[in-house]
Amino acid sequence: MAIVTFYEKPGCGTNARQKLALSNAGHTLEVRSLLAEPWTAERLRGFFGDTPVAAWFNPAAPKVKSGAVDPFAVGAAAAIALMLAEPLLIRRPLVETDSGRCAGFDREPVLSLLGPSDPGARPLEGCSSPHAPCPDPAERKAS
């Protein structure tokens, strides 16, 4: 079984289900806050591989949902700069293992970690919050 570094948005219900799926598959998780991690451009870029820039963004991020950020109109360098300034824009989870890194729960190395999928299982991607887009954790604490 693998040791998985799992960068999450604390309190995210979807991330909680994803962590449970990895734990149930026998993996050891090292959970970190995506929002508190001291990212650098080079380190963050390594999670996206050769995926299109638009796929780097969290589609449920408030600025994406409102149209303030258009993931399809942003180049790689600008996308990374936006994400460093506002980590809620980063597609999550970010997952790191000995075999690779990825953003999101629908690509390698996550698929290999989970093994064959149950066709009747609840999807493990996308925001499960009834308040989508997900509220900013700082705003939630203030209310």
Short mmCIF file of C-alpha atoms in Angstrom, two decimals:
data_model
loop_
_atom_site.label_atom_id
_atom_site.label_comp_id
_atom_site.label_asym_id
_atom_site.label_seq_id
_atom_site.Cartn_x
_atom_site.Cartn_y
_atom_site.Cartn_z
CA MET A 1 0.00 0.00 0.00
CA ALA A 2 1.07 3.57 -0.63
CA ILE A 3 1.75 6.60 1.51
CA VAL A 4 -0.41 9.36 0.04
CA THR A 5 0.05 13.06 0.69
CA PHE A 6 -3.44 14.51 0.30
CA TYR A 7 -3.82 18.29 0.01
CA GLU A 8 -7.40 19.22 0.85
CA LYS A 9 -9.64 22.14 1.61
CA PRO A 10 -10.37 21.59 5.31
CA GLY A 11 -14.04 20.86 5.89
CA CYS A 12 -14.76 19.82 2.28
CA GLY A 13 -17.25 16.93 2.22
CA THR A 14 -16.02 15.64 -1.12
CA ASN A 15 -12.42 15.58 0.11
CA ALA A 16 -13.62 13.66 3.19
CA ARG A 17 -15.19 10.98 0.94
CA GLN A 18 -12.02 10.83 -1.16
CA LYS A 19 -9.82 10.36 1.92
CA LEU A 20 -12.14 7.59 3.16
CA ALA A 21 -11.92 5.80 -0.21
CA LEU A 22 -8.11 5.88 -0.08
CA SER A 23 -8.04 4.74 3.56
CA ASN A 24 -10.51 1.93 2.82
CA ALA A 25 -8.22 0.80 -0.01
CA GLY A 26 -5.48 0.39 2.62
CA HIS A 27 -3.37 3.47 1.97
CA THR A 28 -1.75 5.67 4.62
CA LEU A 29 -2.72 9.33 4.33
CA GLU A 30 -0.72 12.38 5.24
CA VAL A 31 -3.36 15.12 5.08
CA ARG A 32 -2.41 18.75 4.57
CA SER A 33 -4.36 21.94 4.03
CA LEU A 34 -4.24 23.08 0.42
CA LEU A 35 -4.95 26.59 1.68
CA ALA A 36 -2.13 26.75 4.25
CA GLU A 37 0.62 25.02 2.26
CA PRO A 38 3.53 27.32 1.29
CA TRP A 39 3.29 26.75 -2.48
CA THR A 40 5.86 27.82 -5.03
CA ALA A 41 5.11 28.12 -8.73
CA GLU A 42 7.41 25.22 -9.63
CA ARG A 43 6.06 22.89 -6.96
CA LEU A 44 2.40 23.63 -7.73
CA ARG A 45 2.95 23.27 -11.48
CA GLY A 46 4.21 19.72 -10.93
CA PHE A 47 0.73 18.50 -9.97
CA PHE A 48 -0.84 19.41 -13.30
CA GLY A 49 1.36 17.43 -15.71
CA ASP A 50 0.23 17.75 -19.29
CA THR A 51 -3.44 18.46 -18.52
CA PRO A 52 -4.98 21.55 -20.15
CA VAL A 53 -4.70 24.75 -18.10
CA ALA A 54 -8.48 25.01 -17.70
CA ALA A 55 -8.44 21.60 -15.92
CA TRP A 56 -6.10 23.03 -13.26
CA PHE A 57 -8.91 25.15 -11.84
CA ASN A 58 -11.52 24.18 -9.29
CA PRO A 59 -14.79 24.71 -11.18
CA ALA A 60 -16.62 25.32 -7.87
CA ALA A 61 -14.29 28.14 -6.80
CA PRO A 62 -16.32 31.31 -6.21
CA LYS A 63 -14.27 33.37 -8.69
CA VAL A 64 -14.65 30.71 -11.39
CA LYS A 65 -18.40 30.33 -10.76
CA SER A 66 -18.92 34.10 -10.84
CA GLY A 67 -16.94 34.50 -14.07
CA ALA A 68 -14.27 36.69 -12.45
CA VAL A 69 -11.73 34.05 -13.55
CA ASP A 70 -12.16 32.29 -16.89
CA PRO A 71 -9.98 29.15 -16.83
CA PHE A 72 -10.18 28.89 -20.63
CA ALA A 73 -8.74 32.38 -21.13
CA VAL A 74 -5.69 32.05 -18.89
CA GLY A 75 -2.21 30.86 -19.81
CA ALA A 76 -0.12 28.56 -17.64
CA ALA A 77 2.01 31.25 -15.96
CA ALA A 78 -1.02 33.43 -15.21
CA ALA A 79 -2.96 30.43 -13.88
CA ILE A 80 -0.19 29.54 -11.45
CA ALA A 81 0.08 33.18 -10.31
CA LEU A 82 -3.68 33.32 -9.68
CA MET A 83 -3.58 30.05 -7.72
CA LEU A 84 -0.62 31.14 -5.60
CA ALA A 85 -2.57 34.28 -4.69
CA GLU A 86 -5.83 32.40 -4.10
CA PRO A 87 -5.48 28.65 -3.42
CA LEU A 88 -9.27 28.11 -3.58
CA LEU A 89 -8.79 28.27 -7.37
CA ILE A 90 -6.70 25.07 -7.34
CA ARG A 91 -8.48 21.92 -8.43
CA ARG A 92 -8.46 19.56 -5.51
CA PRO A 93 -7.39 17.37 -4.04
CA LEU A 94 -3.74 17.53 -4.92
CA VAL A 95 -2.38 14.02 -4.46
CA GLU A 96 1.24 12.98 -4.20
CA THR A 97 2.67 9.46 -3.99
CA ASP A 98 5.97 7.79 -4.84
CA SER A 99 4.49 7.04 -8.26
CA GLY A 100 3.40 10.58 -9.16
CA ARG A 101 1.30 13.65 -8.52
CA CYS A 102 -2.04 14.87 -9.78
CA ALA A 103 -4.76 17.46 -9.30
CA GLY A 104 -8.24 16.00 -8.97
CA PHE A 105 -9.40 12.53 -8.10
CA ASP A 106 -10.02 11.19 -11.59
CA ARG A 107 -6.50 10.59 -12.92
CA GLU A 108 -3.27 8.79 -12.14
CA PRO A 109 -1.88 7.98 -9.66
CA VAL A 110 -5.25 8.02 -7.83
CA LEU A 111 -6.97 5.57 -10.19
CA SER A 112 -4.29 2.94 -9.61
CA LEU A 113 -4.46 3.49 -5.84
CA LEU A 114 -8.21 2.86 -5.77
CA GLY A 115 -8.21 -0.16 -8.06
CA PRO A 116 -11.31 -1.20 -10.04
CA SER A 117 -14.26 1.12 -9.47
CA ASP A 118 -17.73 0.12 -8.36
CA PRO A 119 -20.12 1.25 -11.14
CA GLY A 120 -22.84 1.97 -8.56
CA ALA A 121 -20.62 4.02 -6.28
CA ARG A 122 -21.25 7.70 -5.62
CA PRO A 123 -18.88 9.89 -7.72
CA LEU A 124 -15.76 11.03 -5.88
CA GLU A 125 -15.20 14.16 -8.01
CA GLY A 126 -17.08 17.44 -7.89
CA CYS A 127 -18.39 19.52 -5.03
CA SER A 128 -20.86 17.79 -2.72
CA SER A 129 -21.80 20.96 -0.86
CA PRO A 130 -25.45 22.03 -1.12
CA HIS A 131 -24.03 25.57 -1.01
CA ALA A 132 -21.93 25.25 -4.19
CA PRO A 133 -19.80 27.07 -4.89
CA CYS A 134 -18.08 26.05 -1.71
CA PRO A 135 -17.86 28.88 0.80
CA ASP A 136 -14.46 30.31 1.65
CA PRO A 137 -13.40 28.79 5.02
CA ALA A 138 -12.61 32.29 6.36
CA GLU A 139 -16.14 33.47 5.53
CA ARG A 140 -17.66 30.38 7.14
CA LYS A 141 -15.79 31.09 10.41
CA ALA A 142 -17.04 34.69 10.40
CA SER A 143 -20.70 33.64 10.23
#
